[in-house]
Tab-separated table of C-alpha atoms and ligand atoms in Angstrom:
chain	number	residue	atom	x	y	z
A	1	UNK	CA	0.187	-0.037	0.034
A	2	UNK	CA	1.630	3.709	-1.162
A	3	UNK	CA	1.850	5.652	1.867
A	4	UNK	CA	-0.517	8.390	1.930
A	5	UNK	CA	-3.393	5.503	1.639
A	6	UNK	CA	-1.805	4.075	4.488
A	7	UNK	CA	-1.382	7.125	6.618
A	8	UNK	CA	-5.172	7.556	5.521
A	9	UNK	CA	-6.208	4.234	7.135
A	10	UNK	CA	-4.156	5.360	10.276
A	11	UNK	CA	-6.154	8.341	10.499
A	12	UNK	CA	-9.819	6.253	9.868
A	13	UNK	CA	-8.534	4.204	12.634
A	14	UNK	CA	-7.646	6.996	15.131
A	15	UNK	CA	-11.419	7.915	14.430
A	16	UNK	CA	-12.915	5.015	15.451
A	17	UNK	CA	-11.231	4.609	18.349
A	18	UNK	CA	-11.927	8.208	19.550
A	19	UNK	CA	-15.643	7.494	18.224
A	20	UNK	CA	-15.009	4.217	20.725
A	21	UNK	CA	-15.896	2.357	17.685
A	22	UNK	CA	-14.719	-1.765	16.890
A	23	UNK	CA	-14.833	-1.331	12.890
A	24	UNK	CA	-15.600	1.405	10.496
A	25	UNK	CA	-17.620	0.520	7.166
A	26	UNK	CA	-16.848	2.485	3.977
A	27	UNK	CA	-19.726	1.954	1.251
A	28	UNK	CA	-19.788	5.713	-0.635
A	29	UNK	CA	-17.720	5.016	-3.858
A	30	UNK	CA	-15.839	8.424	-3.345
A	31	UNK	CA	-14.452	7.795	0.440
A	32	UNK	CA	-13.480	3.561	-1.448
A	33	UNK	CA	-11.829	5.479	-4.072
A	34	UNK	CA	-10.092	8.025	-1.394
A	35	UNK	CA	-8.961	5.038	0.562
A	36	UNK	CA	-8.121	2.246	-2.229
A	37	UNK	CA	-7.913	3.807	-5.020
A	38	UNK	CA	-10.859	1.909	-6.228
A	39	UNK	CA	-14.359	2.694	-6.488
A	40	UNK	CA	-17.154	0.650	-6.957
A	41	UNK	CA	-18.656	1.229	-10.794
A	42	UNK	CA	-21.855	-0.647	-9.736
A	43	UNK	CA	-25.036	-1.467	-7.550
A	44	UNK	CA	-23.767	-4.715	-6.503
A	45	UNK	CA	-22.729	-4.421	-2.768
A	46	UNK	CA	-18.590	-3.276	-1.669
A	47	UNK	CA	-17.989	-2.790	1.418
A	48	UNK	CA	-14.399	-1.620	3.046
A	49	UNK	CA	-14.298	-2.886	6.781
A	50	UNK	CA	-11.534	-1.129	8.790
A	51	UNK	CA	-11.122	-2.428	12.059
A	52	UNK	CA	-10.401	-0.118	14.828
A	53	UNK	CA	-7.265	-2.442	15.343
A	54	UNK	CA	-6.279	-4.521	12.342
A	55	UNK	CA	-5.726	-4.119	8.432
A	56	UNK	CA	-8.618	-3.055	6.500
A	57	UNK	CA	-10.443	-6.070	3.960
A	58	UNK	CA	-12.303	-4.977	0.681
A	59	UNK	CA	-15.649	-6.957	0.461
A	60	UNK	CA	-16.575	-6.809	-3.103
A	61	UNK	CA	-18.106	-8.344	-6.307
A	62	UNK	CA	-15.663	-11.314	-7.830
A	63	UNK	CA	-16.438	-9.513	-11.186
A	64	UNK	CA	-14.477	-6.384	-9.893
A	65	UNK	CA	-11.469	-7.678	-8.400
A	66	UNK	CA	-9.507	-7.549	-11.296
A	67	UNK	CA	-9.918	-3.675	-11.494
A	68	UNK	CA	-9.563	-2.981	-7.706
A	69	UNK	CA	-6.207	-5.398	-7.816
A	70	UNK	CA	-4.644	-3.455	-10.375
A	71	UNK	CA	-5.874	-0.412	-8.357
A	72	UNK	CA	-4.676	-1.188	-4.593
A	73	UNK	CA	-2.830	-3.601	-2.651
A	74	UNK	CA	-5.673	-3.950	-0.060
A	75	UNK	CA	-6.410	-7.607	0.886
A	76	UNK	CA	-9.565	-8.809	-0.918
A	77	UNK	CA	-12.435	-10.317	-0.326
A	78	UNK	CA	-15.293	-11.680	-3.092
A	79	UNK	CA	-18.498	-11.998	-3.306
A	80	UNK	CA	-20.281	-13.883	-6.283
A	81	UNK	CA	-23.674	-13.491	-7.578
A	82	UNK	CA	-25.830	-15.862	-5.656
A	83	UNK	CA	-24.059	-15.155	-2.190
A	84	UNK	CA	-25.285	-12.730	0.071
A	85	UNK	CA	-22.798	-10.113	0.434
A	86	UNK	CA	-23.717	-9.368	4.352
A	87	UNK	CA	-23.046	-12.564	5.340
A	88	UNK	CA	-19.418	-12.222	4.348
A	89	UNK	CA	-19.704	-8.730	6.018
A	90	UNK	CA	-20.836	-9.659	9.134
A	91	UNK	CA	-18.325	-12.478	9.129
A	92	UNK	CA	-15.286	-9.626	8.702
A	93	UNK	CA	-16.973	-7.383	11.593
A	94	UNK	CA	-17.617	-10.087	14.103
A	95	UNK	CA	-13.700	-10.705	13.633
A	96	UNK	CA	-13.021	-7.090	14.518
A	97	UNK	CA	-14.714	-7.029	17.196
A	98	UNK	CA	-17.927	-5.642	16.137
A	99	UNK	CA	-20.964	-7.963	16.482
A	100	UNK	CA	-22.710	-5.819	19.167
A	101	UNK	CA	-22.948	-2.968	16.557
A	102	UNK	CA	-20.610	-0.623	17.422
A	103	UNK	CA	-19.646	0.265	13.891
A	104	UNK	CA	-18.964	3.599	12.167
A	105	UNK	CA	-21.356	3.660	9.012
A	106	UNK	CA	-21.293	6.329	5.952
A	107	UNK	CA	-25.125	7.407	6.894
A	108	UNK	CA	-24.708	10.111	3.787
A	109	UNK	CA	-24.530	7.390	1.769
A	110	UNK	CA	-26.293	3.719	2.994
A	111	UNK	CA	-28.947	2.955	2.066
A	112	UNK	CA	-31.991	2.001	4.560
A	113	UNK	CA	-31.941	-1.356	2.959
A	114	UNK	CA	-28.383	-2.304	3.377
A	115	UNK	CA	-28.751	-0.993	6.563
A	116	UNK	CA	-31.070	-3.447	7.514
A	117	UNK	CA	-29.777	-6.536	5.637
A	118	UNK	CA	-26.482	-5.629	7.641
A	119	UNK	CA	-28.125	-5.747	10.626
A	120	UNK	CA	-29.733	-8.968	9.795
A	121	UNK	CA	-26.562	-10.773	9.309
A	122	UNK	CA	-25.144	-9.091	12.535
A	123	UNK	CA	-28.421	-10.549	14.472
A	124	UNK	CA	-29.301	-6.952	15.412
A	125	UNK	CA	-32.815	-5.021	14.958
A	126	UNK	CA	-31.918	-2.067	12.844
A	127	UNK	CA	-33.026	-0.046	15.249
A	128	UNK	CA	-29.933	-1.523	18.027
A	129	UNK	CA	-27.304	-1.301	15.380
A	130	UNK	CA	-28.480	2.481	14.575
A	131	UNK	CA	-28.134	3.227	17.983
A	132	UNK	CA	-24.866	1.611	18.964
A	133	UNK	CA	-23.211	3.216	15.259
A	134	UNK	CA	-21.282	6.053	14.891
A	135	UNK	CA	-21.708	8.612	11.619
A	136	UNK	CA	-18.329	8.217	10.009
A	137	UNK	CA	-19.040	10.855	6.954
A	138	UNK	CA	-18.112	13.674	8.995
A	139	UNK	CA	-14.915	11.554	9.594
A	140	UNK	CA	-13.781	11.102	5.716
A	141	UNK	CA	-15.205	14.492	4.718
A	142	UNK	CA	-12.854	16.310	6.736
A	143	UNK	CA	-10.010	14.624	5.990
A	144	UNK	CA	-10.377	14.564	2.329
A	145	UNK	CA	-10.844	18.470	2.637
A	146	UNK	CA	-7.108	19.083	2.568
A	147	UNK	CA	-5.495	17.723	-0.802
A	148	UNK	CA	-2.379	16.533	-0.894
A	149	UNK	CA	0.132	17.267	-3.312
A	150	UNK	CA	-0.859	14.624	-5.765
A	151	UNK	CA	-4.321	15.770	-5.420
A	152	UNK	CA	-3.497	18.965	-6.067
A	153	UNK	CA	-1.328	18.189	-9.157
A	154	UNK	CA	-4.627	15.821	-10.218
A	155	UNK	CA	-6.952	18.790	-9.826
A	156	UNK	CA	-4.367	21.425	-11.882
A	157	UNK	CA	-4.427	18.593	-14.657
A	158	UNK	CA	-8.761	19.039	-14.453
A	159	UNK	CA	-8.145	22.221	-15.152
A	160	UNK	CA	-5.866	22.567	-17.390
A	161	UNK	CA	-7.950	20.650	-19.764
A	162	UNK	CA	-10.251	23.595	-19.464
A	163	UNK	CA	-8.357	25.537	-21.481
A	164	UNK	CA	-8.110	23.239	-25.004
A	165	UNK	CA	-12.198	23.669	-24.692
A	166	UNK	CA	-12.768	27.216	-23.884
A	167	UNK	CA	-10.263	27.917	-26.885
A	168	UNK	CA	-12.500	25.639	-29.174
A	169	UNK	CA	-15.706	27.158	-28.162
A	170	UNK	CA	-14.069	30.393	-28.473
A	171	UNK	CA	-13.873	29.273	-32.049
A	172	UNK	CA	-17.254	27.883	-32.705
A	173	UNK	CA	-19.322	30.548	-30.948
A	174	UNK	CA	-21.380	32.662	-33.950
A	175	UNK	CA	-24.943	33.340	-34.443
A	176	UNK	CA	-26.921	30.628	-35.140
A	177	UNK	CA	-25.172	28.097	-33.151
A	178	UNK	CA	-27.378	26.856	-30.687
A	179	UNK	CA	-26.349	26.003	-26.516
A	180	UNK	CA	-26.027	21.710	-26.966
A	181	UNK	CA	-23.464	22.510	-30.289
A	182	UNK	CA	-21.070	24.841	-27.849
A	183	UNK	CA	-21.522	22.334	-24.719
A	184	UNK	CA	-20.456	19.459	-27.391
A	185	UNK	CA	-17.423	20.931	-29.050
A	186	UNK	CA	-16.273	21.932	-24.894
A	187	UNK	CA	-16.462	18.323	-24.219
A	188	UNK	CA	-15.435	16.946	-27.003
A	189	UNK	CA	-12.535	18.950	-26.745
A	190	UNK	CA	-11.804	18.280	-22.897
A	191	UNK	CA	-12.080	14.298	-23.825
A	192	UNK	CA	-9.387	15.421	-26.492
A	193	UNK	CA	-7.134	16.596	-23.965
A	194	UNK	CA	-7.243	13.362	-21.592
A	195	UNK	CA	-10.086	14.112	-19.802
A	196	UNK	CA	-11.956	11.001	-18.319
A	197	UNK	CA	-15.294	12.342	-18.573
A	198	UNK	CA	-16.863	15.522	-17.326
A	199	UNK	CA	-16.954	16.462	-13.660
A	200	UNK	CA	-20.539	17.503	-14.552
A	201	UNK	CA	-23.296	18.207	-16.804
A	202	UNK	CA	-21.986	21.195	-19.047
A	203	UNK	CA	-23.960	23.920	-18.890
A	204	UNK	CA	-23.889	26.548	-21.599
A	205	UNK	CA	-26.887	29.302	-21.474
A	206	UNK	CA	-27.185	31.834	-23.879
A	207	UNK	CA	-29.210	35.541	-23.494
A	208	UNK	CA	-31.967	36.124	-20.694
A	209	UNK	CA	-31.374	31.824	-20.236
A	210	UNK	CA	-27.865	33.339	-18.966
A	211	UNK	CA	-29.495	34.830	-15.498
A	212	UNK	CA	-30.883	31.504	-14.274
A	213	UNK	CA	-28.202	30.446	-12.322
A	214	UNK	CA	-29.668	26.662	-12.845
A	215	UNK	CA	-31.173	26.844	-16.190
A	216	UNK	CA	-30.420	23.987	-18.448
A	217	UNK	CA	-28.865	23.886	-21.774
A	218	UNK	CA	-31.291	23.430	-24.792
A	219	UNK	CA	-32.029	24.391	-28.062
A	220	UNK	CA	-31.530	27.698	-27.588
A	221	UNK	CA	-30.021	29.473	-30.846
A	222	UNK	CA	-27.276	32.277	-30.128
A	223	UNK	CA	-28.018	36.165	-31.431
A	224	UNK	CA	-25.847	38.654	-31.615
A	225	UNK	CA	-25.333	40.877	-28.463
A	226	UNK	CA	-26.214	38.262	-26.348
A	227	UNK	CA	-23.989	36.413	-24.031
A	228	UNK	CA	-22.522	33.095	-23.862
A	229	UNK	CA	-22.158	31.433	-20.271
A	230	UNK	CA	-20.360	28.312	-19.945
A	231	UNK	CA	-19.688	26.497	-16.785
A	232	UNK	CA	-18.302	23.016	-17.038
A	233	UNK	CA	-15.267	21.042	-15.901
A	234	UNK	CA	-13.326	18.203	-16.547
A	235	UNK	CA	-12.818	14.895	-14.188
A	236	UNK	CA	-9.185	12.988	-14.421
A	237	UNK	CA	-8.326	10.594	-11.812
A	238	UNK	CA	-11.344	10.881	-10.129
A	239	UNK	CA	-10.763	14.612	-9.391
A	240	UNK	CA	-13.214	17.340	-10.699
A	241	UNK	CA	-12.112	20.649	-11.868
A	242	UNK	CA	-14.973	23.498	-12.520
A	243	UNK	CA	-14.889	26.648	-14.151
A	244	UNK	CA	-17.332	29.082	-15.871
A	245	UNK	CA	-16.522	32.392	-18.140
A	246	UNK	CA	-18.660	34.704	-19.783
A	247	UNK	CA	-18.309	35.798	-23.369
A	248	UNK	CA	-20.880	37.951	-25.877
A	249	UNK	CA	-21.242	37.485	-28.952
A	250	UNK	CA	-20.341	40.920	-31.054
A	251	UNK	CA	-20.121	43.722	-29.099
A	252	UNK	CA	-21.342	43.955	-25.214
A	253	UNK	CA	-24.721	45.384	-24.272
A	254	UNK	CA	-23.921	48.690	-21.959
A	255	UNK	CA	-25.049	47.204	-19.174
A	256	UNK	CA	-23.799	44.161	-19.228
A	257	UNK	CA	-20.471	44.714	-20.008
A	258	UNK	CA	-20.559	47.105	-17.000
A	259	UNK	CA	-21.731	43.738	-14.731
A	260	UNK	CA	-18.783	42.078	-16.396
A	261	UNK	CA	-16.552	44.312	-14.632
A	262	UNK	CA	-18.483	44.218	-11.265
A	263	UNK	CA	-18.175	40.514	-11.426
A	264	UNK	CA	-14.787	40.322	-12.192
A	265	UNK	CA	-13.560	42.654	-9.785
A	266	UNK	CA	-15.645	40.570	-7.360
A	267	UNK	CA	-13.832	37.489	-8.555
A	268	UNK	CA	-10.680	39.171	-8.091
A	269	UNK	CA	-11.057	40.644	-4.273
A	270	UNK	CA	-12.419	37.288	-3.227
A	271	UNK	CA	-8.778	35.602	-4.440
A	272	UNK	CA	-7.112	38.214	-2.947
A	273	UNK	CA	-8.562	37.084	0.256
A	274	UNK	CA	-7.881	33.391	0.336
A	275	UNK	CA	-4.882	32.745	2.767
A	276	UNK	CA	-4.821	30.359	5.299
A	277	UNK	CA	-6.271	31.548	8.744
A	278	UNK	CA	-9.258	33.574	6.671
A	279	UNK	CA	-13.296	32.287	7.651
A	280	UNK	CA	-14.761	31.292	4.172
A	281	UNK	CA	-17.544	33.785	5.412
A	282	UNK	CA	-14.868	36.559	4.882
A	283	UNK	CA	-14.121	35.194	1.380
A	284	UNK	CA	-17.837	35.175	0.880
A	285	UNK	CA	-18.239	38.807	1.745
A	286	UNK	CA	-14.850	40.089	0.329
A	287	UNK	CA	-17.067	38.921	-3.209
A	288	UNK	CA	-20.486	40.393	-1.897
A	289	UNK	CA	-19.244	43.675	-0.490
A	290	UNK	CA	-17.925	44.267	-4.139
A	291	UNK	CA	-21.137	44.012	-5.927
A	292	UNK	CA	-23.360	45.332	-2.954
A	293	UNK	CA	-21.612	48.398	-3.528
A	294	UNK	CA	-21.523	48.399	-7.331
A	295	UNK	CA	-25.476	48.479	-6.446
A	296	UNK	CA	-26.219	44.675	-8.132
A	297	UNK	CA	-26.395	43.111	-4.271
A	298	UNK	CA	-30.221	41.550	-4.539
A	299	UNK	CA	-28.949	39.949	-8.231
A	300	UNK	CA	-26.348	37.844	-6.619
A	301	UNK	CA	-27.870	35.083	-5.371
A	302	UNK	CA	-26.011	32.291	-4.429
A	303	UNK	CA	-22.986	31.690	-2.109
A	304	UNK	CA	-19.520	32.567	-3.486
A	305	UNK	CA	-18.244	29.036	-3.765
A	306	UNK	CA	-17.344	25.169	-2.975
A	307	UNK	CA	-15.033	22.619	-1.875
A	308	UNK	CA	-13.843	20.384	-5.151
A	309	UNK	CA	-11.602	17.352	-4.973
A	310	UNK	CA	-13.243	13.940	-5.468
A	311	UNK	CA	-16.598	15.449	-5.463
A	312	UNK	CA	-18.027	18.542	-7.560
A	313	UNK	CA	-19.462	19.633	-4.403
A	314	UNK	CA	-17.934	19.622	-0.881
A	315	UNK	CA	-16.021	20.837	2.554
A	316	UNK	CA	-15.780	23.582	2.288
A	317	UNK	CA	-18.713	25.800	1.158
A	318	UNK	CA	-17.635	29.777	0.960
A	319	UNK	CA	-20.930	31.234	1.801
A	320	UNK	CA	-22.028	33.412	4.607
A	321	UNK	CA	-22.357	32.844	8.406
A	322	UNK	CA	-19.474	29.608	7.595
A	323	UNK	CA	-16.879	30.598	10.574
A	324	UNK	CA	-14.787	27.307	9.408
A	325	UNK	CA	-11.068	28.918	8.405
A	326	UNK	CA	-8.996	28.225	5.164
A	327	UNK	CA	-5.987	25.870	5.507
A	328	UNK	CA	-3.137	24.948	3.308
A	329	UNK	CA	-4.783	21.998	0.648
A	330	UNK	CA	-8.197	23.376	0.567
A	331	UNK	CA	-8.890	23.487	-3.010
A	332	UNK	CA	-12.516	26.288	-3.310
A	333	UNK	CA	-14.048	27.500	-6.159
A	334	UNK	CA	-14.819	31.701	-6.267
A	335	UNK	CA	-17.765	32.051	-8.422
A	336	UNK	CA	-19.627	35.186	-8.116
A	337	UNK	CA	-22.181	35.802	-10.479
A	338	UNK	CA	-25.051	38.684	-11.436
A	339	UNK	CA	-28.007	37.613	-13.018
A	340	UNK	CA	-30.496	40.550	-14.738
A	341	UNK	CA	-33.963	38.669	-14.869
A	342	UNK	CA	-34.744	39.241	-18.672
A	343	UNK	CA	-31.458	40.316	-19.626
A	344	UNK	CA	-28.760	37.996	-18.717
A	345	UNK	CA	-26.052	37.033	-16.426
A	346	UNK	CA	-22.466	36.824	-15.911
A	347	UNK	CA	-20.830	34.777	-13.784
A	348	UNK	CA	-16.853	34.517	-13.521
A	349	UNK	CA	-15.612	30.964	-11.935
A	350	UNK	CA	-11.790	29.776	-11.400
A	351	UNK	CA	-10.731	26.702	-8.710
A	352	UNK	CA	-7.976	27.837	-6.200
A	353	UNK	CA	-5.690	25.642	-4.048
A	354	UNK	CA	-4.855	27.386	-0.429
A	355	UNK	CA	-0.782	27.310	0.086
A	356	UNK	CA	1.277	28.163	3.086
A	357	UNK	CA	1.013	32.335	2.359
A	358	UNK	CA	-1.765	32.637	0.392
A	359	UNK	CA	-3.540	31.077	-2.339
A	360	UNK	CA	-2.254	29.271	-6.205
A	361	UNK	CA	-5.583	29.901	-8.662
A	362	UNK	CA	-5.652	26.413	-11.040
A	363	UNK	CA	-7.814	28.060	-13.981
A	364	UNK	CA	-5.898	30.224	-16.153
A	365	UNK	CA	-7.831	30.866	-19.405
A	366	UNK	CA	-8.444	34.344	-19.337
A	367	UNK	CA	-10.812	36.438	-18.196
A	368	UNK	CA	-10.781	39.620	-20.273
A	369	UNK	CA	-13.697	40.473	-21.473
A	370	UNK	CA	-14.372	38.931	-24.705
A	371	UNK	CA	-16.652	39.897	-27.996
A	372	UNK	CA	-16.085	37.012	-30.387
A	373	UNK	CA	-18.357	35.367	-33.745
B	401	ZN	ZN1	-18.790	26.031	-12.170
B	402	ZN	ZN1	-18.696	25.437	-8.807
């Protein structure tokens, strides 16, 4: 097992002992990937059993063994179709001394049906297992918050793949194209640049539709004088990037040009605020203050950003009221926006990693106000 992974297991075991639990069971695919390098691609049950004192075992479907063995040197126990994986799981838990239900479970990622089967295999009522169990979700999410150098390098690579995608989109933006056309151009260019897939559903919104922060990409046809808002990301070896750029087809309408400069100033002010020891609330306020002072406060209708890594939205969140303090290794987005109903929206989003002294911006595509087509 590589050193980083074994450090992660050590940290989980330490947390289990603090919780007074005999074992942990990891069921979320992202957690499994974080700890073992393998993640479960199917609906068949897989569980990573981590005894508080002992070596972990990955219980998985037999047909996944080859894949898992190439990703990880962890001990594997396979179950075959027709067998009950929960019998094997209960065996591993008993061996770890967890038969009374002193198990830390990923409560946010454990379906009730599986909990029932797990309890049954241990000879416990589901309610008894719930009473005895602890929650492993916050333990793993806290561990995943601060990225190590290898993780930052993967996010940086995923962020670099966004540049050729935006270049390709820019070359394709002209009156008459549809939102779907531009989304396809972005996605194909990312894949050509080496992405394993998209980080999340690509959003391309034209004109007034760009004022809907969660509007969906459709068949709208681009006209001159409309903005093009592109929010998309790449996935690379499990890690994700996330960028938004807003350009205009032809000359910018006056008010949206003004809004662009305000949003850009907010983006830069928030990035300037990112450094260790600063509360996430303060970063949100740095962006919001700029937009409020320009008179557009009521049109900035979402938080300033979110953590990203193995998941597109994860801790920590750049949101009003979050007193949590930035630490080196945090990777967050900074994505202020102003949305004028019926007119259009502008959002400018970057990914930044907190360093020992400040931060470094991972997304590098220009933030100049561009007129294209
Ligand atoms: Zn985004
Ligand atoms: Zn985002």
